[in-house]
CSV table of C-alpha atoms in Angstrom, one decimal:
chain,number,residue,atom,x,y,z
A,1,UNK,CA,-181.6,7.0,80.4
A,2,UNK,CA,-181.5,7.0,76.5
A,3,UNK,CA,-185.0,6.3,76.1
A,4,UNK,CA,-185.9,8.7,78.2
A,5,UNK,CA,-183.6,11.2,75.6
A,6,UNK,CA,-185.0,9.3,72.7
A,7,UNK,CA,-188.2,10.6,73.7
A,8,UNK,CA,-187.8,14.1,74.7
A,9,UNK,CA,-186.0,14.4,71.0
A,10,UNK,CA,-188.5,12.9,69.3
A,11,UNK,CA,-191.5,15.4,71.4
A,12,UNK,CA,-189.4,18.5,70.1
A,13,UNK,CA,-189.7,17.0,66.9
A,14,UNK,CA,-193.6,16.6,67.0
A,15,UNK,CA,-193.8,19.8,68.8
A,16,UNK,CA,-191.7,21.9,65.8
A,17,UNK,CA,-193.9,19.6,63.2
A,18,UNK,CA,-196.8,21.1,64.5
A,19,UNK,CA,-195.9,24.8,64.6
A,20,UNK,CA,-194.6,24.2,61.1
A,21,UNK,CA,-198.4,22.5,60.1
A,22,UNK,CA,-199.8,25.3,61.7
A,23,UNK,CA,-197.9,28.3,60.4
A,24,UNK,CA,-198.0,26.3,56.9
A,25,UNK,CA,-201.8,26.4,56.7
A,26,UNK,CA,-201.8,29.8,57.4
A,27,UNK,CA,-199.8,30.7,54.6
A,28,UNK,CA,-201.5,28.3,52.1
A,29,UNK,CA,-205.1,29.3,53.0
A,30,UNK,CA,-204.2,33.0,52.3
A,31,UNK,CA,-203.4,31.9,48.4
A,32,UNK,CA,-206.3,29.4,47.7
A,33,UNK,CA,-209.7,30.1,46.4
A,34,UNK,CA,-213.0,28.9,48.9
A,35,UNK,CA,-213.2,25.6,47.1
A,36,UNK,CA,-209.7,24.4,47.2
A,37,UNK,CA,-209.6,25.8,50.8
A,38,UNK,CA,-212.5,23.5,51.9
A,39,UNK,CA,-211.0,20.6,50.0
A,40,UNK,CA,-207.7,20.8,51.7
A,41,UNK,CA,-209.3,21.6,55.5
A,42,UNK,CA,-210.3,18.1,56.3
A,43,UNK,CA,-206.2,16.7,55.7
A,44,UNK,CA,-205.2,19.6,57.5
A,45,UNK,CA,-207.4,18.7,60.7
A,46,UNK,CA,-206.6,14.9,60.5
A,47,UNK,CA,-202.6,15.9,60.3
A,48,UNK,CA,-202.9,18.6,63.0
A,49,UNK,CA,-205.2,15.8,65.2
A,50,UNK,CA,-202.0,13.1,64.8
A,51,UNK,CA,-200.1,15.5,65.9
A,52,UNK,CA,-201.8,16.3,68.7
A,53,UNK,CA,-202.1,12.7,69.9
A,54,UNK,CA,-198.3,11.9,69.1
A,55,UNK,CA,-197.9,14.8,71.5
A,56,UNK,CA,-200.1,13.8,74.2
A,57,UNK,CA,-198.3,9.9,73.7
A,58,UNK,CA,-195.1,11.6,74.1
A,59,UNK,CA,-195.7,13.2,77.6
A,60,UNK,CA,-197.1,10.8,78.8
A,61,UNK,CA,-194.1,8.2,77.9
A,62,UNK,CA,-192.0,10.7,79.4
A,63,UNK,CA,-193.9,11.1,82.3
A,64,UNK,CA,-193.6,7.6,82.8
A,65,UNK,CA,-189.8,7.5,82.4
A,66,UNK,CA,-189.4,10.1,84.7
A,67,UNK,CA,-191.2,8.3,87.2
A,68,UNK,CA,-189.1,5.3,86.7
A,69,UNK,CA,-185.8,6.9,87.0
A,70,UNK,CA,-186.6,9.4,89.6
A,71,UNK,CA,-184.6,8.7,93.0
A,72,UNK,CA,-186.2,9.8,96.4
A,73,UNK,CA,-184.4,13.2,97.5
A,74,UNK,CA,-183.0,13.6,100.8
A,75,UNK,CA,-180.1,15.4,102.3
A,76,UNK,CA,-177.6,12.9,104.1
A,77,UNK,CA,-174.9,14.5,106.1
A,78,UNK,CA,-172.7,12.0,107.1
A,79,UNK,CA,-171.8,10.5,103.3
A,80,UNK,CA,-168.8,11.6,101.7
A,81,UNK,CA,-168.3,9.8,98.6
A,82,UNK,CA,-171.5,10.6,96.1
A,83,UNK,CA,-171.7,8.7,92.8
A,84,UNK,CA,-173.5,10.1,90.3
A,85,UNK,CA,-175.3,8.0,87.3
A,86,UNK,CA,-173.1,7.4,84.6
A,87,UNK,CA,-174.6,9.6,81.8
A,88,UNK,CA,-174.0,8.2,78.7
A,89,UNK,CA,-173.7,10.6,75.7
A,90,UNK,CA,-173.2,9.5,72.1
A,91,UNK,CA,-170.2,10.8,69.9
A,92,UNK,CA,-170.4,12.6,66.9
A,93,UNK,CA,-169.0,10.0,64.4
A,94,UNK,CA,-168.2,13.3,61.7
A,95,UNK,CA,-170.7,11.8,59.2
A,96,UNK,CA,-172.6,15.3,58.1
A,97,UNK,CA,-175.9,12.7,57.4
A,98,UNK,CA,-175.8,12.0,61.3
A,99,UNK,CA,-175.2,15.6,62.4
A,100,UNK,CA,-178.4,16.1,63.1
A,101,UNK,CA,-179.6,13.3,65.2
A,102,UNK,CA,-176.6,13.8,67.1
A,103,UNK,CA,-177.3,17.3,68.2
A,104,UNK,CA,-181.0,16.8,68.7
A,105,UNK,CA,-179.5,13.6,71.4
A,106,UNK,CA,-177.2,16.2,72.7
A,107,UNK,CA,-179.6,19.3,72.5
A,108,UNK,CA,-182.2,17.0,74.7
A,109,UNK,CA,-179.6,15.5,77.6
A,110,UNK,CA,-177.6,18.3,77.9
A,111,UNK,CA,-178.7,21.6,76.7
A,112,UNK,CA,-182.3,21.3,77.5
A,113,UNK,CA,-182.0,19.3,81.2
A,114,UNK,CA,-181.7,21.1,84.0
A,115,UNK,CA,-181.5,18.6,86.2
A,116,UNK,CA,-177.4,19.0,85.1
């Protein structure tokens, strides 16, 4: 399911934004002065709280695709001939501005699930 991939790309995303807002304000408070510091504290808990709710939106849309695309399990002796759902992967058109989209898709549905 694409949006399913679409989705667990765009939580790594949040998820990497967040250690980066988190190791960033580390680094920044160390170099200002109390005033500036206090200043600058209120953006950094409002950015750090959208993050945190993009998060939480995230799983739960992906919680909700996975229960929508989840088939009952059971073993069945007598079948043969197993088809498996077409999983369809985008291709890498060469276009260096696209590279990275591409292997954050790829990265998600392939790398990353272990359901393969």
């Amino acid at each position: 399911n694409s949006t399913l991939v679409e989705v667990a790309v765009c939580l790594e995303k949040v998820l990497k934004l967040e250690k980066d807002l988190e190791k960033n304000q580390t680094d920044v408070s160390d170099l200002l002065d109390d005033d500036t510091y206090e200043a600058l504290a209120e953006d950094y808990v409002i950015a750090f709280r959208a993050i945190s709710a993009m998060e939480v939106n995230l799983k739960k849309l992906r919680k909700a695709f996975n229960g929508q695309t989840e088939q009952p399990t059971g073993h069945n002796t007598g079948c043969a001939d197993v088809k498996l759902p077409k999983l369809e992967l985008l291709t890498f058109s060469g276009d260096p501005f696209e590279w990275l989209t591409f292997h954050d898709l790829f990265t998600a549905s392939i790398h990353n699930n272990t359901s393969l």
